[in-house]
Every structure is written in structure tokens, then in C-alpha cells.
Amino acid sequence: MYSHSSERKLKYADSALWAAKLTKDDKLIGRAHTSKGIVYYFNLKKYNPALNELLIAYDYIRKSDDQYYKNKVAYLLGVVKSYIGYYEEALAMFQQTKQFFEEEAAKDQHPNLVYGNKRGYYNSLHQMVVCYRNLAHQKLADSITDIALSGIGMDEDYLQERGYFLKEKGISLFYRSDYINSLKSLQEAISCISPVNDFSWMTLCYSYIGKTYKELGNSDESLRYLRKVDSIFNTHHFILPEARSSYEILINHYHDKGDIQKQLYYTTQLIKVDEHITRDFTYLSSKIHREYDTKRLREEKILLEQKVHRAMWLNRILYILAVVLIVYLLFRYRREHQFREKYRLLEQKILSGGTHNIIDQVTEGAENDSGIEIRIRDDILKKLQEFEEKFEFTESGLTLPKLAIRFDTNQKYLSSVINESKGMNFNRYISELRISYITKKLYNERKYLHYKIETLAEECGIASRNNFSDLFFQINGIRPADFIKKRLADLNKEGKDDGGMY
């Protein structure tokens, strides 16, 4: 039974049971069934065969006067009741076994008997703490935990039991928001429990450590421990319902990171976890009540089976929803990727000073195909440069005739010079200037990021909100609202102060 292999432990238990049956001694047969039930419960976490073995053991043990084994079986049955959520019934059993083992441990007996009774006492206390915690009697749970840790001290003979109480202390500290001490207690608990490979409680420790690191803002360590929960589930196909929230945290994290593959993986894993929880714990609940409680609870068993059936259909629906969610997220991811690329190119143009810089677009030595005199052409170009430098293009209602009058020239000359020197017609020229102007303002002055679209349109001389949005998209490749949202996000990441130039 000291092998590290659970399967070898089970084979040894079968051999011991075969040998015990040959003796026809009820006491030996009962002990053999108990040992086999312990392997199923503690090492394999297979509660259905564990329960069957313990029921058989109880039938044999109750015929004898062996109070130790009667209480041992009662303790194990209490553990099963606790696992499936019947904490008050389990608590009554643990109070009984705690009293028995405490009294036996105080007697003058062989050291091995004292050791076994003390372990029974401490394990009963541990299970009482679990029940009290789940019944929301945390003060009682904390009091018992302190008593037990004080009694055990650093005695290496009870290292495993010390680990259980450290686990409970860590959980209590977590809910009191004492995250540093919670972390210390939970990590010490793992060092005590891991040598016996009690993966069920180790999983719970990993789950709370992961949640503790999350509260402390250490995402990397949080994810590392939460992934340990999944690793144990993959290996042993078992998880306590209390550790289920680990998957919700993982799914939310990778959703926020946009990691579609990992989000899908942990969504699928959670569906598997729910299937295991529904199957294992619901079945045990109906099984144990059928054997040990009143017959009227048979009706409850039927209701539980119906819930299992509904849960199976619910899991199928959840799987379909998960697939639909992934398709939607893929679409959104592709759209966001395209937007980020357009934003990056626009940002490069802004930072390089070339974002639709109309002043720099004057064609050097452009041919005078219009036949306008050089003197007149140069005068118009000079006035256009002053027009751009003074941001006169932000004037609302600006037209070619109005600008021609202001430049003391005619419309034909002005239109021709703009076409030749800027490479575009008058309306496009004004639109480019206005959108370039407001884009730079949005990028360089944070206050503009808080303006309404209508206000931004007015700032650059465009009368219509829709016209402004359409022009912004045509020239920059993205909508103004999207540009503002992305720029604000970048500034928040960079930690920029609100307001002013930067």
C-alpha cells in the first residue's frame, strides 16, 4: 500500500481482500473493504466504487465491537457527504468521530495506536472546518484551525494534516483580503500535501493561489497556478466544484487578450469540467441517500437524475454557443487587425510630418499648362501658402469664388493653379487641408479627443457631421470615432496626463 502507483495500491487491496475472505473473519473482511474504499476515495477519487466498498465494510464492521473501525468508516462516509454538499449531516458524523479519536488518543496505548487515533482526530477536525466554512460559520472554522495548528506545531508525523489546516487558513485569509499571508499559507500547505499526492486539495490550493495572485495584480503567476488546475484535471479527470471558477478566470483573461485559441480551449475544458462535476457529485448524492437516508429521499434521486439529463443538454447548447462565440470573435479580431494596420500607417504619416501636408505638395517647377503668366501664378501660390499657414481653410462656407475674391484673382486662374500645383481640384484641396488639420489636432492635443464629432467638424470648417465623418474615412482610411478610441487607448497605456499639448 506504500507504492506511489494508485493502480498498484488497488491491486494490493484486492489481494488483501481475497486473503481476508479466506479467513471468513468479518472483522478482517470489513477492514479489507475499508482499505480498498480508501484507495478509491483518496488515491483515485472514484467515489462510486469507494462508496460501494465502504457500504460493504460497514455491514461487516457493525457486527463487531471494533469501535475504531466503526468510526473510521463513519469518518469516510462523512467525507463523501461533505464532498456532495450535505455539510450539516457530515458535520454530525465528524463531531462523533472527533470525540472518539480524541478520547482514544489520550489513553495509554501503543505509540502506533496513539498515532492512528491522533490522525483520526486531526482529520475529523479538518473536515469539521470544511463543513463550517461552507455553512458560513467562518469564526468556528478559524477557531478550530488555530487549535489544530497549535496542537500539531511542526511535528513531521502530522505534516499532511498540518497542510490541510494551512489550506483552510489560506482560504480564510483570502476572503478577508489578506492576500500576502493567504499566499504564504497556501504555498506552505502545498509543500505539506504534495508528498502524499492528494491532488484534490492541491487543486484547490492552486486555484486559490491563482486567484490570490490575480488580486495582487500578478497576472503571470496567477495564470501559472490556474493552469496547474487544468493540468491536474487532464491527468486525473477530477476537480472539486470550488475550483471551477479557475476556468472562468482563464476564459475571461484570454478573451480580454484576444487569444481566440486559448479562449476556445478553456471554454471547451470548462464544458468538460461541468460534465464531470454533474456526473460525479450528483450521482454520489443520490447514491448515498438511497443507502443511508429515509425512503422518501428516493424521489429526490429521481429529480437529481432529471437535473443531470437537463445538464447534459445544457452542456451541448453551451458547446454550440462556444463555437458561435469563436466565429464572432474571429470576425471581430480580423476587423480589429485591419483597423490597427490602418491606424499604424496613419500614425507613421503624422509622426513623419507628411500626413496630407498640402504645403509640401506644391509641385516644384510644375509646367504652366494653363498659360497663366508666371507673375500671376507665383502670386497665387504665395497666397495659397499664407492661406495654409494661417489655417484660413477652417473657415466655414469657404468656396472657390470667395477665395478668388480674397486673392484678388479670378476663379479660373485659382482653380488652374490649385489643379497644377496641388494635383487636385479645389473641393478636394480644401477637404484635404481640413482633415489633415483636425487629424493632427486629434493626435497631438488630447482635449480634442473629448470633443463631439459635430464640434470637430466645426473646428475644421465642415458644416455637416456626416460629411466630416465620410471625408475623414476617405482620406485617412478609418472613421474619426475609431481613431479617437484608439488614440485614447494608446495615451492611457502610455500614462499621458490629460489635457494640453504633448
PDB file of C-alpha atoms in Angstrom, residues 306-454:
ATOM      1  CA  GLN A 306     -33.618  14.695 -14.291  1.00  0.00           C
ATOM      2  CA  LYS A 307     -31.254  17.576 -13.490  1.00  0.00           C
ATOM      3  CA  VAL A 308     -28.364  15.512 -14.820  1.00  0.00           C
ATOM      4  CA  HIS A 309     -30.283  14.875 -18.028  1.00  0.00           C
ATOM      5  CA  ARG A 310     -31.045  18.577 -18.402  1.00  0.00           C
ATOM      6  CA  ALA A 311     -27.428  19.429 -17.633  1.00  0.00           C
ATOM      7  CA  MET A 312     -26.269  17.142 -20.457  1.00  0.00           C
ATOM      8  CA  TRP A 313     -28.441  19.043 -22.923  1.00  0.00           C
ATOM      9  CA  LEU A 314     -27.296  22.330 -21.434  1.00  0.00           C
ATOM     10  CA  ASN A 315     -23.671  21.331 -21.973  1.00  0.00           C
ATOM     11  CA  ARG A 316     -24.410  20.579 -25.616  1.00  0.00           C
ATOM     12  CA  ILE A 317     -26.012  24.001 -26.004  1.00  0.00           C
ATOM     13  CA  LEU A 318     -23.040  25.621 -24.288  1.00  0.00           C
ATOM     14  CA  TYR A 319     -20.721  23.890 -26.741  1.00  0.00           C
ATOM     15  CA  ILE A 320     -22.704  25.230 -29.713  1.00  0.00           C
ATOM     16  CA  LEU A 321     -22.717  28.706 -28.181  1.00  0.00           C
ATOM     17  CA  ALA A 322     -18.969  28.466 -27.668  1.00  0.00           C
ATOM     18  CA  VAL A 323     -18.484  27.717 -31.390  1.00  0.00           C
ATOM     19  CA  VAL A 324     -20.729  30.657 -32.354  1.00  0.00           C
ATOM     20  CA  LEU A 325     -18.797  32.868 -29.954  1.00  0.00           C
ATOM     21  CA  ILE A 326     -15.496  31.864 -31.533  1.00  0.00           C
ATOM     22  CA  VAL A 327     -16.789  32.650 -35.043  1.00  0.00           C
ATOM     23  CA  TYR A 328     -17.900  36.079 -33.862  1.00  0.00           C
ATOM     24  CA  LEU A 329     -14.597  36.718 -32.107  1.00  0.00           C
ATOM     25  CA  LEU A 330     -12.657  35.695 -35.211  1.00  0.00           C
ATOM     26  CA  PHE A 331     -14.653  38.176 -37.297  1.00  0.00           C
ATOM     27  CA  ARG A 332     -14.075  40.919 -34.737  1.00  0.00           C
ATOM     28  CA  TYR A 333     -10.399  40.033 -34.456  1.00  0.00           C
ATOM     29  CA  ARG A 334      -9.920  40.313 -38.244  1.00  0.00           C
ATOM     30  CA  ARG A 335     -11.722  43.640 -38.322  1.00  0.00           C
ATOM     31  CA  GLU A 336      -9.646  44.993 -35.424  1.00  0.00           C
ATOM     32  CA  HIS A 337      -6.446  43.784 -37.089  1.00  0.00           C
ATOM     33  CA  GLN A 338      -7.270  45.702 -40.272  1.00  0.00           C
ATOM     34  CA  PHE A 339      -8.097  48.790 -38.239  1.00  0.00           C
ATOM     35  CA  ARG A 340      -4.819  48.591 -36.277  1.00  0.00           C
ATOM     36  CA  GLU A 341      -2.824  48.379 -39.504  1.00  0.00           C
ATOM     37  CA  LYS A 342      -4.549  51.452 -40.989  1.00  0.00           C
ATOM     38  CA  TYR A 343      -4.044  53.349 -37.743  1.00  0.00           C
ATOM     39  CA  ARG A 344      -0.356  52.415 -37.691  1.00  0.00           C
ATOM     40  CA  LEU A 345       0.176  53.741 -41.223  1.00  0.00           C
ATOM     41  CA  LEU A 346      -1.674  56.949 -40.411  1.00  0.00           C
ATOM     42  CA  GLU A 347       0.364  57.421 -37.246  1.00  0.00           C
ATOM     43  CA  GLN A 348       3.596  56.993 -39.209  1.00  0.00           C
ATOM     44  CA  LYS A 349       2.497  59.715 -41.604  1.00  0.00           C
ATOM     45  CA  ILE A 350       1.667  62.051 -38.716  1.00  0.00           C
ATOM     46  CA  LEU A 351       4.971  61.439 -36.954  1.00  0.00           C
ATOM     47  CA  SER A 352       6.915  61.894 -40.174  1.00  0.00           C
ATOM     48  CA  GLY A 353       5.183  65.242 -40.806  1.00  0.00           C
ATOM     49  CA  GLY A 354       3.659  64.062 -44.038  1.00  0.00           C
ATOM     50  CA  THR A 355       0.042  63.467 -43.186  1.00  0.00           C
ATOM     51  CA  HIS A 356      -1.594  65.046 -46.209  1.00  0.00           C
ATOM     52  CA  ASN A 357       0.766  68.027 -45.798  1.00  0.00           C
ATOM     53  CA  ILE A 358      -0.632  70.145 -48.589  1.00  0.00           C
ATOM     54  CA  ILE A 359       2.054  72.791 -48.189  1.00  0.00           C
ATOM     55  CA  ASP A 360       4.691  70.226 -49.122  1.00  0.00           C
ATOM     56  CA  GLN A 361       2.676  69.066 -52.090  1.00  0.00           C
ATOM     57  CA  VAL A 362       3.368  72.136 -54.164  1.00  0.00           C
ATOM     58  CA  THR A 363       4.813  70.785 -57.353  1.00  0.00           C
ATOM     59  CA  GLU A 364       8.261  72.268 -57.800  1.00  0.00           C
ATOM     60  CA  GLY A 365       8.696  73.579 -61.340  1.00  0.00           C
ATOM     61  CA  ALA A 366       5.282  72.332 -62.406  1.00  0.00           C
ATOM     62  CA  GLU A 367       4.555  73.095 -66.011  1.00  0.00           C
ATOM     63  CA  ASN A 368       2.348  76.086 -66.629  1.00  0.00           C
ATOM     64  CA  ASP A 369      -0.067  74.324 -68.987  1.00  0.00           C
ATOM     65  CA  SER A 370      -2.811  76.854 -68.305  1.00  0.00           C
ATOM     66  CA  GLY A 371      -0.860  79.665 -69.918  1.00  0.00           C
ATOM     67  CA  ILE A 372      -1.133  81.869 -66.823  1.00  0.00           C
ATOM     68  CA  GLU A 373       1.622  84.424 -66.510  1.00  0.00           C
ATOM     69  CA  ILE A 374       4.458  83.408 -64.184  1.00  0.00           C
ATOM     70  CA  ARG A 375       3.947  86.540 -62.090  1.00  0.00           C
ATOM     71  CA  ILE A 376       0.248  85.823 -61.534  1.00  0.00           C
ATOM     72  CA  ARG A 377       0.883  82.129 -60.851  1.00  0.00           C
ATOM     73  CA  ASP A 378       3.609  82.836 -58.286  1.00  0.00           C
ATOM     74  CA  ASP A 379       1.382  85.394 -56.568  1.00  0.00           C
ATOM     75  CA  ILE A 380      -1.440  82.874 -56.246  1.00  0.00           C
ATOM     76  CA  LEU A 381       0.976  80.211 -54.907  1.00  0.00           C
ATOM     77  CA  LYS A 382       2.290  82.653 -52.310  1.00  0.00           C
ATOM     78  CA  LYS A 383      -1.208  83.485 -51.193  1.00  0.00           C
ATOM     79  CA  LEU A 384      -2.095  79.806 -51.038  1.00  0.00           C
ATOM     80  CA  GLN A 385       0.912  79.198 -48.788  1.00  0.00           C
ATOM     81  CA  GLU A 386      -0.169  82.009 -46.443  1.00  0.00           C
ATOM     82  CA  PHE A 387      -3.725  80.658 -46.609  1.00  0.00           C
ATOM     83  CA  GLU A 388      -2.491  77.241 -45.408  1.00  0.00           C
ATOM     84  CA  GLU A 389      -0.059  78.551 -42.791  1.00  0.00           C
ATOM     85  CA  LYS A 390      -2.749  80.732 -41.166  1.00  0.00           C
ATOM     86  CA  PHE A 391      -5.290  77.862 -41.228  1.00  0.00           C
ATOM     87  CA  GLU A 392      -7.774  80.065 -43.110  1.00  0.00           C
ATOM     88  CA  PHE A 393      -9.180  76.917 -44.693  1.00  0.00           C
ATOM     89  CA  THR A 394     -11.028  76.215 -41.392  1.00  0.00           C
ATOM     90  CA  GLU A 395     -13.473  78.997 -42.249  1.00  0.00           C
ATOM     91  CA  SER A 396     -16.939  77.541 -42.727  1.00  0.00           C
ATOM     92  CA  GLY A 397     -18.688  78.018 -46.071  1.00  0.00           C
ATOM     93  CA  LEU A 398     -15.463  78.650 -47.985  1.00  0.00           C
ATOM     94  CA  THR A 399     -15.934  78.419 -51.783  1.00  0.00           C
ATOM     95  CA  LEU A 400     -13.789  78.889 -54.860  1.00  0.00           C
ATOM     96  CA  PRO A 401     -15.443  82.214 -55.768  1.00  0.00           C
ATOM     97  CA  LYS A 402     -14.960  83.555 -52.224  1.00  0.00           C
ATOM     98  CA  LEU A 403     -11.305  82.564 -52.146  1.00  0.00           C
ATOM     99  CA  ALA A 404     -10.704  84.035 -55.639  1.00  0.00           C
ATOM    100  CA  ILE A 405     -12.080  87.383 -54.462  1.00  0.00           C
ATOM    101  CA  ARG A 406      -9.873  87.221 -51.341  1.00  0.00           C
ATOM    102  CA  PHE A 407      -6.815  86.512 -53.517  1.00  0.00           C
ATOM    103  CA  ASP A 408      -7.797  89.314 -55.908  1.00  0.00           C
ATOM    104  CA  THR A 409      -7.840  86.953 -58.860  1.00  0.00           C
ATOM    105  CA  ASN A 410     -10.435  85.132 -60.906  1.00  0.00           C
ATOM    106  CA  GLN A 411     -11.872  81.671 -60.307  1.00  0.00           C
ATOM    107  CA  LYS A 412     -10.360  80.186 -63.448  1.00  0.00           C
ATOM    108  CA  TYR A 413      -6.808  81.183 -62.530  1.00  0.00           C
ATOM    109  CA  LEU A 414      -7.157  79.987 -58.936  1.00  0.00           C
ATOM    110  CA  SER A 415      -8.683  76.678 -59.961  1.00  0.00           C
ATOM    111  CA  SER A 416      -5.979  76.074 -62.571  1.00  0.00           C
ATOM    112  CA  VAL A 417      -3.105  76.830 -60.148  1.00  0.00           C
ATOM    113  CA  ILE A 418      -4.569  74.520 -57.495  1.00  0.00           C
ATOM    114  CA  ASN A 419      -5.027  71.713 -60.029  1.00  0.00           C
ATOM    115  CA  GLU A 420      -1.480  72.083 -61.366  1.00  0.00           C
ATOM    116  CA  SER A 421       0.373  72.673 -58.099  1.00  0.00           C
ATOM    117  CA  LYS A 422      -1.628  70.502 -55.726  1.00  0.00           C
ATOM    118  CA  GLY A 423      -2.675  67.775 -58.106  1.00  0.00           C
ATOM    119  CA  MET A 424      -6.360  68.006 -57.126  1.00  0.00           C
ATOM    120  CA  ASN A 425      -9.429  70.184 -57.592  1.00  0.00           C
ATOM    121  CA  PHE A 426     -10.458  72.965 -55.228  1.00  0.00           C
ATOM    122  CA  ASN A 427     -13.001  70.952 -53.198  1.00  0.00           C
ATOM    123  CA  ARG A 428     -10.589  68.083 -52.638  1.00  0.00           C
ATOM    124  CA  TYR A 429      -7.829  70.540 -51.762  1.00  0.00           C
ATOM    125  CA  ILE A 430      -9.912  72.191 -49.036  1.00  0.00           C
ATOM    126  CA  SER A 431     -11.106  68.816 -47.712  1.00  0.00           C
ATOM    127  CA  GLU A 432      -7.524  67.507 -47.506  1.00  0.00           C
ATOM    128  CA  LEU A 433      -6.406  70.611 -45.613  1.00  0.00           C
ATOM    129  CA  ARG A 434      -9.272  70.428 -43.160  1.00  0.00           C
ATOM    130  CA  ILE A 435      -8.977  66.686 -42.444  1.00  0.00           C
ATOM    131  CA  SER A 436      -5.172  66.950 -42.164  1.00  0.00           C
ATOM    132  CA  TYR A 437      -5.571  69.838 -39.714  1.00  0.00           C
ATOM    133  CA  ILE A 438      -8.104  68.097 -37.470  1.00  0.00           C
ATOM    134  CA  THR A 439      -6.245  64.755 -37.599  1.00  0.00           C
ATOM    135  CA  LYS A 440      -3.082  66.383 -36.290  1.00  0.00           C
ATOM    136  CA  LYS A 441      -5.092  68.145 -33.580  1.00  0.00           C
ATOM    137  CA  LEU A 442      -6.628  64.855 -32.503  1.00  0.00           C
ATOM    138  CA  TYR A 443      -3.238  63.172 -32.384  1.00  0.00           C
ATOM    139  CA  ASN A 444      -1.314  65.949 -30.626  1.00  0.00           C
ATOM    140  CA  GLU A 445      -3.862  67.665 -28.379  1.00  0.00           C
ATOM    141  CA  ARG A 446      -5.792  65.405 -26.037  1.00  0.00           C
ATOM    142  CA  LYS A 447      -8.619  67.858 -25.416  1.00  0.00           C
ATOM    143  CA  TYR A 448      -9.788  67.330 -28.992  1.00  0.00           C
ATOM    144  CA  LEU A 449     -10.296  63.643 -28.245  1.00  0.00           C
ATOM    145  CA  HIS A 450     -13.135  64.596 -25.910  1.00  0.00           C
ATOM    146  CA  TYR A 451     -14.956  66.785 -28.452  1.00  0.00           C
ATOM    147  CA  LYS A 452     -18.144  65.623 -30.140  1.00  0.00           C
ATOM    148  CA  ILE A 453     -17.946  64.801 -33.846  1.00  0.00           C
ATOM    149  CA  GLU A 454     -20.108  67.857 -34.616  1.00  0.00           C
TER     150      GLU A 454
END
